[in-house]
Amino acid sequence: MRRLLVAIAPLVMLSACATAPRQELSWTPPTQLGMGGSAYGAFLAGQGALNDGAGAEAAAYFARAEIEGGASDMLRDRAFTAAILAGDITKAAALAPDGPEASEATKRLGKVVQAVELMAVNKGKDAHALLAGDSIGFPHRGVAALLSPWAAAMAGDREGSLVRPEMRGDRVVDYFGQLGQAYLYERARRYDEAETDFKALTGGETPGDIAVLAYGGFLERRGRRPEAIALYDRGLAVQPLSESLTLAKARAVAGKPAPPPPTLREGAAQVLIAPAAAMLAAKQQQLGLAYLRLALRLDPARNEAWLMVGDIMEAAGDVEGARQAYSKPRPGAPEFSSARTKLAWSYQNAKQPDVALKMAQEAAATGDREARITYADLLRANDRYAESAELMSGLIAETPSPDWRLLYMRGVAYERSGRWPQAEADFQAALKIRPDEPELLNYLGYTWIDRGEHLAEALGMVERAVATNPQSGAMVDSLGWAHYRLGDYKKAVQLLEQAVELEAGDPEINNHLGDAYWRVGRRIEAEYQWKRVLTLAPDAKIKADVDEKLASGQGPKGPSAAPKVAGN
């Protein structure tokens, strides 16, 4: 599903979205808001929380501002937005703005919110009336069009529910409108027409797994399991690691009951996910989160929506909100492994490795492949390289065809634990599968240079990696450090300065630049860089190296740093 959404999201016209944070929200004097100082302080606090994506906190501040300073159109507008972001759609529907100071885009969103709330309480006729016609325009017209057939079905309007939504040039509406029509045809027992839509959605060479799962479920419900299994195999040929497709095929092969078609509320929730992903791809975080909250009002068990909400909360720095979202998928759900992965890494990033490892180990004990990979990753991140390599060896042995990513990860664990011959063999095997993969080129090339082996070939490999990914501070650092290791200190300074510009807060890159400055005689700048490293929370090895250089006044003894790994 993510591949599909990433492919179509850039085609959606989003640039004029008036609900983007910071652009539309501007300072307004307290006298114009009818507020006193205390109320205005609450308003400003609410505005700050809103800009940071903390909807629940913002809603509390706006409620206080209203109590202390009185209601206003602008305050109602902000409270409406905060309620949506906090997931209180019932309250947001009651606060939907219609005053003269509210923007047209927000008024249109208000109608969508009210329609979703009506659908959530099974008032399809009223919802359909709100969604019909042209009253909901850009940027919410596509969402209204996708929801309208489901509202019509709730209202008992069978013919209205079967009208496929159309918007010229909008591939999100085109794709999910046809998917919805297929489901609604099936609901109306017009099976031939439903199958025509399902076939159209899966007819390409690389069908998305969401369409494959939908059509496969339909085939299973029609008693056509062999065809469903063949379809799942076709999907797995494109996406062999898809947990959803793997589970679907296993269910069909075992002859277990077919998945039921979506309920009306579930179908309506599904069509909101793609517009949400498109908004997030366009960096419209608030609007993307709003659509996800609407989807979850209709279907609280929509796991992919919870994962996306968690990602937004984490990016906004709301760790607790992210963890709550990641905790929603239950064991057995296709999204459970991914959710546990994100949850474990949130604890790792919060400097709670024991909690992260315990959580990852429990998930890995289920035998889930992705959970075991996550556990191996976390073992490596916590310097438990031998255990990580052993776990990766088991996964590699079980994999039918060689997977370069598994070989790369085991190679890193081998290299970090001092088992270079095994590491080198894994890196070379991985490169045979993916000869142009920049991470592989960077890691093996750098390590060869650091070991004084295959120097000309290794430098070329690192140069290719940087050419592929010139904005990677880690890779530019590797190239600069390669020149340092080869004795070209002037070139090393040039490249390492560029790497620091790309990743100013990385202690290892700053340490490298200090060493290069020292070698070209820029001693004061070198000491400045080393002192800066100590302010960037370096690991114990880098800190000891810097402390020794500063204490001795003799500069670097020689390069010994390990190449950097993506995600570390």
Short mmCIF file of N, CA, C and O in Angstrom, two decimals, residues 447-513:
data_model
loop_
_atom_site.label_atom_id
_atom_site.label_comp_id
_atom_site.label_asym_id
_atom_site.label_seq_id
_atom_site.Cartn_x
_atom_site.Cartn_y
_atom_site.Cartn_z
N THR A 447 35.98 0.60 4.43
CA THR A 447 36.70 -0.35 5.29
C THR A 447 37.99 -0.81 4.63
O THR A 447 39.03 -0.95 5.29
N TRP A 448 37.94 -1.05 3.33
CA TRP A 448 39.18 -1.41 2.63
C TRP A 448 40.23 -0.30 2.77
O TRP A 448 41.41 -0.57 3.03
N ILE A 449 39.79 0.94 2.59
CA ILE A 449 40.74 2.06 2.72
C ILE A 449 41.31 2.12 4.13
O ILE A 449 42.51 2.29 4.33
N ASP A 450 40.44 1.96 5.12
CA ASP A 450 40.88 2.05 6.51
C ASP A 450 41.85 0.92 6.84
O ASP A 450 42.72 1.07 7.70
N ARG A 451 41.71 -0.20 6.14
CA ARG A 451 42.60 -1.34 6.35
C ARG A 451 43.82 -1.29 5.43
O ARG A 451 44.70 -2.15 5.50
N GLY A 452 43.87 -0.32 4.51
CA GLY A 452 44.99 -0.21 3.57
C GLY A 452 44.94 -1.24 2.47
O GLY A 452 45.99 -1.62 1.93
N GLU A 453 43.75 -1.70 2.09
CA GLU A 453 43.60 -2.76 1.09
C GLU A 453 42.83 -2.25 -0.13
O GLU A 453 41.90 -1.45 0.01
N HIS A 454 43.21 -2.71 -1.33
CA HIS A 454 42.49 -2.42 -2.57
C HIS A 454 42.18 -0.91 -2.69
O HIS A 454 41.05 -0.50 -2.99
N LEU A 455 43.20 -0.07 -2.50
CA LEU A 455 42.97 1.36 -2.31
C LEU A 455 42.32 2.03 -3.52
O LEU A 455 41.38 2.80 -3.37
N ALA A 456 42.82 1.78 -4.70
CA ALA A 456 42.27 2.44 -5.88
C ALA A 456 40.81 2.02 -6.10
O ALA A 456 39.94 2.86 -6.35
N GLU A 457 40.55 0.72 -6.01
CA GLU A 457 39.18 0.22 -6.19
C GLU A 457 38.26 0.77 -5.11
O GLU A 457 37.12 1.17 -5.37
N ALA A 458 38.76 0.81 -3.89
CA ALA A 458 37.95 1.25 -2.76
C ALA A 458 37.57 2.72 -2.88
O ALA A 458 36.42 3.11 -2.63
N LEU A 459 38.54 3.55 -3.26
CA LEU A 459 38.24 4.98 -3.42
C LEU A 459 37.18 5.18 -4.50
O LEU A 459 36.25 5.98 -4.35
N GLY A 460 37.27 4.43 -5.59
CA GLY A 460 36.26 4.53 -6.65
C GLY A 460 34.89 4.13 -6.15
O GLY A 460 33.87 4.72 -6.54
N MET A 461 34.82 3.13 -5.28
CA MET A 461 33.54 2.69 -4.74
C MET A 461 32.90 3.79 -3.89
O MET A 461 31.69 4.06 -4.00
N VAL A 462 33.69 4.42 -3.04
CA VAL A 462 33.15 5.47 -2.19
C VAL A 462 32.72 6.66 -3.04
O VAL A 462 31.69 7.29 -2.77
N GLU A 463 33.49 6.97 -4.07
CA GLU A 463 33.10 8.07 -4.97
C GLU A 463 31.77 7.77 -5.66
O GLU A 463 30.94 8.67 -5.82
N ARG A 464 31.57 6.53 -6.05
CA ARG A 464 30.28 6.16 -6.68
C ARG A 464 29.13 6.30 -5.68
O ARG A 464 28.04 6.73 -6.04
N ALA A 465 29.39 5.94 -4.44
CA ALA A 465 28.35 6.05 -3.42
C ALA A 465 27.95 7.51 -3.23
O ALA A 465 26.76 7.84 -3.17
N VAL A 466 28.93 8.40 -3.17
CA VAL A 466 28.64 9.83 -2.98
C VAL A 466 27.94 10.41 -4.21
O VAL A 466 27.03 11.23 -4.09
N ALA A 467 28.35 9.97 -5.39
CA ALA A 467 27.70 10.45 -6.61
C ALA A 467 26.23 10.08 -6.64
O ALA A 467 25.39 10.84 -7.13
N THR A 468 25.90 8.92 -6.10
CA THR A 468 24.50 8.47 -6.05
C THR A 468 23.72 9.22 -4.99
O THR A 468 22.52 9.51 -5.16
N ASN A 469 24.37 9.55 -3.88
CA ASN A 469 23.68 10.18 -2.75
C ASN A 469 24.51 11.35 -2.21
O ASN A 469 25.02 11.31 -1.10
N PRO A 470 24.61 12.44 -2.99
CA PRO A 470 25.52 13.53 -2.61
C PRO A 470 25.07 14.32 -1.39
O PRO A 470 25.86 15.09 -0.83
N GLN A 471 23.82 14.16 -0.96
CA GLN A 471 23.34 14.88 0.21
C GLN A 471 23.49 14.07 1.50
O GLN A 471 23.01 14.50 2.56
N SER A 472 24.14 12.93 1.41
CA SER A 472 24.36 12.12 2.61
C SER A 472 25.64 12.58 3.30
O SER A 472 26.75 12.38 2.78
N GLY A 473 25.49 13.19 4.47
CA GLY A 473 26.66 13.62 5.21
C GLY A 473 27.56 12.46 5.58
O GLY A 473 28.78 12.58 5.58
N ALA A 474 26.95 11.30 5.89
CA ALA A 474 27.74 10.12 6.26
C ALA A 474 28.61 9.65 5.10
O ALA A 474 29.78 9.29 5.29
N MET A 475 28.07 9.68 3.88
CA MET A 475 28.84 9.20 2.74
C MET A 475 29.91 10.21 2.32
O MET A 475 31.03 9.82 1.96
N VAL A 476 29.58 11.50 2.38
CA VAL A 476 30.59 12.51 2.08
C VAL A 476 31.71 12.43 3.12
O VAL A 476 32.89 12.59 2.81
N ASP A 477 31.33 12.17 4.38
CA ASP A 477 32.33 11.97 5.43
C ASP A 477 33.24 10.80 5.09
O ASP A 477 34.46 10.87 5.25
N SER A 478 32.65 9.70 4.62
CA SER A 478 33.46 8.53 4.25
C SER A 478 34.47 8.88 3.16
O SER A 478 35.63 8.46 3.21
N LEU A 479 34.02 9.65 2.16
CA LEU A 479 34.92 10.03 1.08
C LEU A 479 36.03 10.95 1.59
O LEU A 479 37.21 10.79 1.24
N GLY A 480 35.65 11.91 2.44
CA GLY A 480 36.67 12.79 3.01
C GLY A 480 37.66 12.02 3.86
O GLY A 480 38.88 12.24 3.79
N TRP A 481 37.15 11.09 4.66
CA TRP A 481 38.03 10.30 5.51
C TRP A 481 38.90 9.35 4.68
O TRP A 481 40.03 9.04 5.06
N ALA A 482 38.38 8.92 3.53
CA ALA A 482 39.19 8.10 2.63
C ALA A 482 40.40 8.90 2.14
O ALA A 482 41.54 8.40 2.13
N HIS A 483 40.16 10.14 1.74
CA HIS A 483 41.28 10.98 1.28
C HIS A 483 42.25 11.25 2.44
O HIS A 483 43.47 11.31 2.23
N TYR A 484 41.71 11.43 3.64
CA TYR A 484 42.57 11.60 4.81
C TYR A 484 43.46 10.37 4.99
O TYR A 484 44.66 10.47 5.18
N ARG A 485 42.85 9.20 4.89
CA ARG A 485 43.59 7.95 5.10
C ARG A 485 44.66 7.75 4.03
O ARG A 485 45.73 7.16 4.30
N LEU A 486 44.39 8.27 2.84
CA LEU A 486 45.35 8.16 1.75
C LEU A 486 46.38 9.29 1.76
O LEU A 486 47.26 9.35 0.89
N GLY A 487 46.27 10.21 2.74
CA GLY A 487 47.26 11.26 2.89
C GLY A 487 46.96 12.54 2.14
O GLY A 487 47.78 13.48 2.18
N ASP A 488 45.81 12.63 1.48
CA ASP A 488 45.44 13.86 0.76
C ASP A 488 44.64 14.74 1.71
O ASP A 488 43.42 14.85 1.63
N TYR A 489 45.34 15.40 2.65
CA TYR A 489 44.65 16.12 3.73
C TYR A 489 43.92 17.36 3.24
O TYR A 489 42.87 17.72 3.78
N LYS A 490 44.45 18.02 2.24
CA LYS A 490 43.77 19.20 1.70
C LYS A 490 42.41 18.83 1.13
O LYS A 490 41.40 19.50 1.39
N LYS A 491 42.36 17.76 0.34
CA LYS A 491 41.08 17.29 -0.22
C LYS A 491 40.17 16.80 0.91
O LYS A 491 38.95 17.01 0.87
N ALA A 492 40.77 16.17 1.92
CA ALA A 492 39.97 15.69 3.05
C ALA A 492 39.28 16.84 3.75
O ALA A 492 38.09 16.75 4.09
N VAL A 493 39.99 17.95 3.98
CA VAL A 493 39.38 19.11 4.63
C VAL A 493 38.19 19.62 3.83
O VAL A 493 37.11 19.90 4.37
N GLN A 494 38.37 19.73 2.53
CA GLN A 494 37.29 20.24 1.67
C GLN A 494 36.04 19.38 1.78
O GLN A 494 34.92 19.89 1.94
N LEU A 495 36.22 18.07 1.71
CA LEU A 495 35.06 17.16 1.76
C LEU A 495 34.46 17.08 3.17
O LEU A 495 33.23 17.04 3.32
N LEU A 496 35.30 17.07 4.19
CA LEU A 496 34.79 16.96 5.55
C LEU A 496 34.06 18.23 5.98
O LEU A 496 33.10 18.16 6.76
N GLU A 497 34.47 19.37 5.49
CA GLU A 497 33.72 20.61 5.76
C GLU A 497 32.32 20.51 5.13
O GLU A 497 31.32 20.92 5.73
N GLN A 498 32.27 19.94 3.93
CA GLN A 498 30.97 19.74 3.28
C GLN A 498 30.12 18.76 4.08
O GLN A 498 28.90 18.97 4.24
N ALA A 499 30.73 17.70 4.59
CA ALA A 499 29.99 16.71 5.37
C ALA A 499 29.42 17.33 6.65
O ALA A 499 28.29 17.05 7.05
N VAL A 500 30.20 18.19 7.31
CA VAL A 500 29.73 18.86 8.52
C VAL A 500 28.56 19.79 8.20
O VAL A 500 27.61 19.92 8.99
N GLU A 501 28.60 20.44 7.05
CA GLU A 501 27.47 21.29 6.65
C GLU A 501 26.20 20.45 6.50
O GLU A 501 25.11 20.90 6.83
N LEU A 502 26.35 19.23 5.98
CA LEU A 502 25.19 18.36 5.78
C LEU A 502 24.68 17.77 7.08
O LEU A 502 23.47 17.57 7.25
N GLU A 503 25.58 17.44 8.00
CA GLU A 503 25.19 16.84 9.28
C GLU A 503 25.99 17.49 10.39
O GLU A 503 26.92 16.91 10.95
N ALA A 504 25.58 18.73 10.73
CA ALA A 504 26.36 19.54 11.67
C ALA A 504 26.44 18.95 13.06
O ALA A 504 27.39 19.20 13.80
N GLY A 505 25.44 18.16 13.45
CA GLY A 505 25.41 17.63 14.81
C GLY A 505 26.02 16.26 14.98
O GLY A 505 25.85 15.67 16.06
N ASP A 506 26.71 15.75 13.99
CA ASP A 506 27.28 14.41 14.09
C ASP A 506 28.67 14.48 14.73
O ASP A 506 29.59 15.10 14.18
N PRO A 507 28.88 13.86 15.89
CA PRO A 507 30.17 13.97 16.57
C PRO A 507 31.32 13.33 15.79
O PRO A 507 32.44 13.85 15.80
N GLU A 508 31.05 12.22 15.09
CA GLU A 508 32.14 11.55 14.38
C GLU A 508 32.64 12.40 13.21
O GLU A 508 33.85 12.51 12.99
N ILE A 509 31.71 13.01 12.48
CA ILE A 509 32.13 13.83 11.34
C ILE A 509 32.92 15.05 11.83
O ILE A 509 33.94 15.42 11.24
N ASN A 510 32.47 15.68 12.91
CA ASN A 510 33.20 16.83 13.45
C ASN A 510 34.59 16.41 13.95
O ASN A 510 35.56 17.17 13.81
N ASN A 511 34.70 15.22 14.51
CA ASN A 511 36.00 14.71 14.95
C ASN A 511 36.93 14.51 13.77
O ASN A 511 38.11 14.87 13.81
N HIS A 512 36.40 13.95 12.69
CA HIS A 512 37.20 13.77 11.49
C HIS A 512 37.71 15.10 10.96
O HIS A 512 38.88 15.22 10.55
N LEU A 513 36.84 16.10 10.93
CA LEU A 513 37.25 17.41 10.42
C LEU A 513 38.36 18.00 11.30
O LEU A 513 39.31 18.60 10.79
#
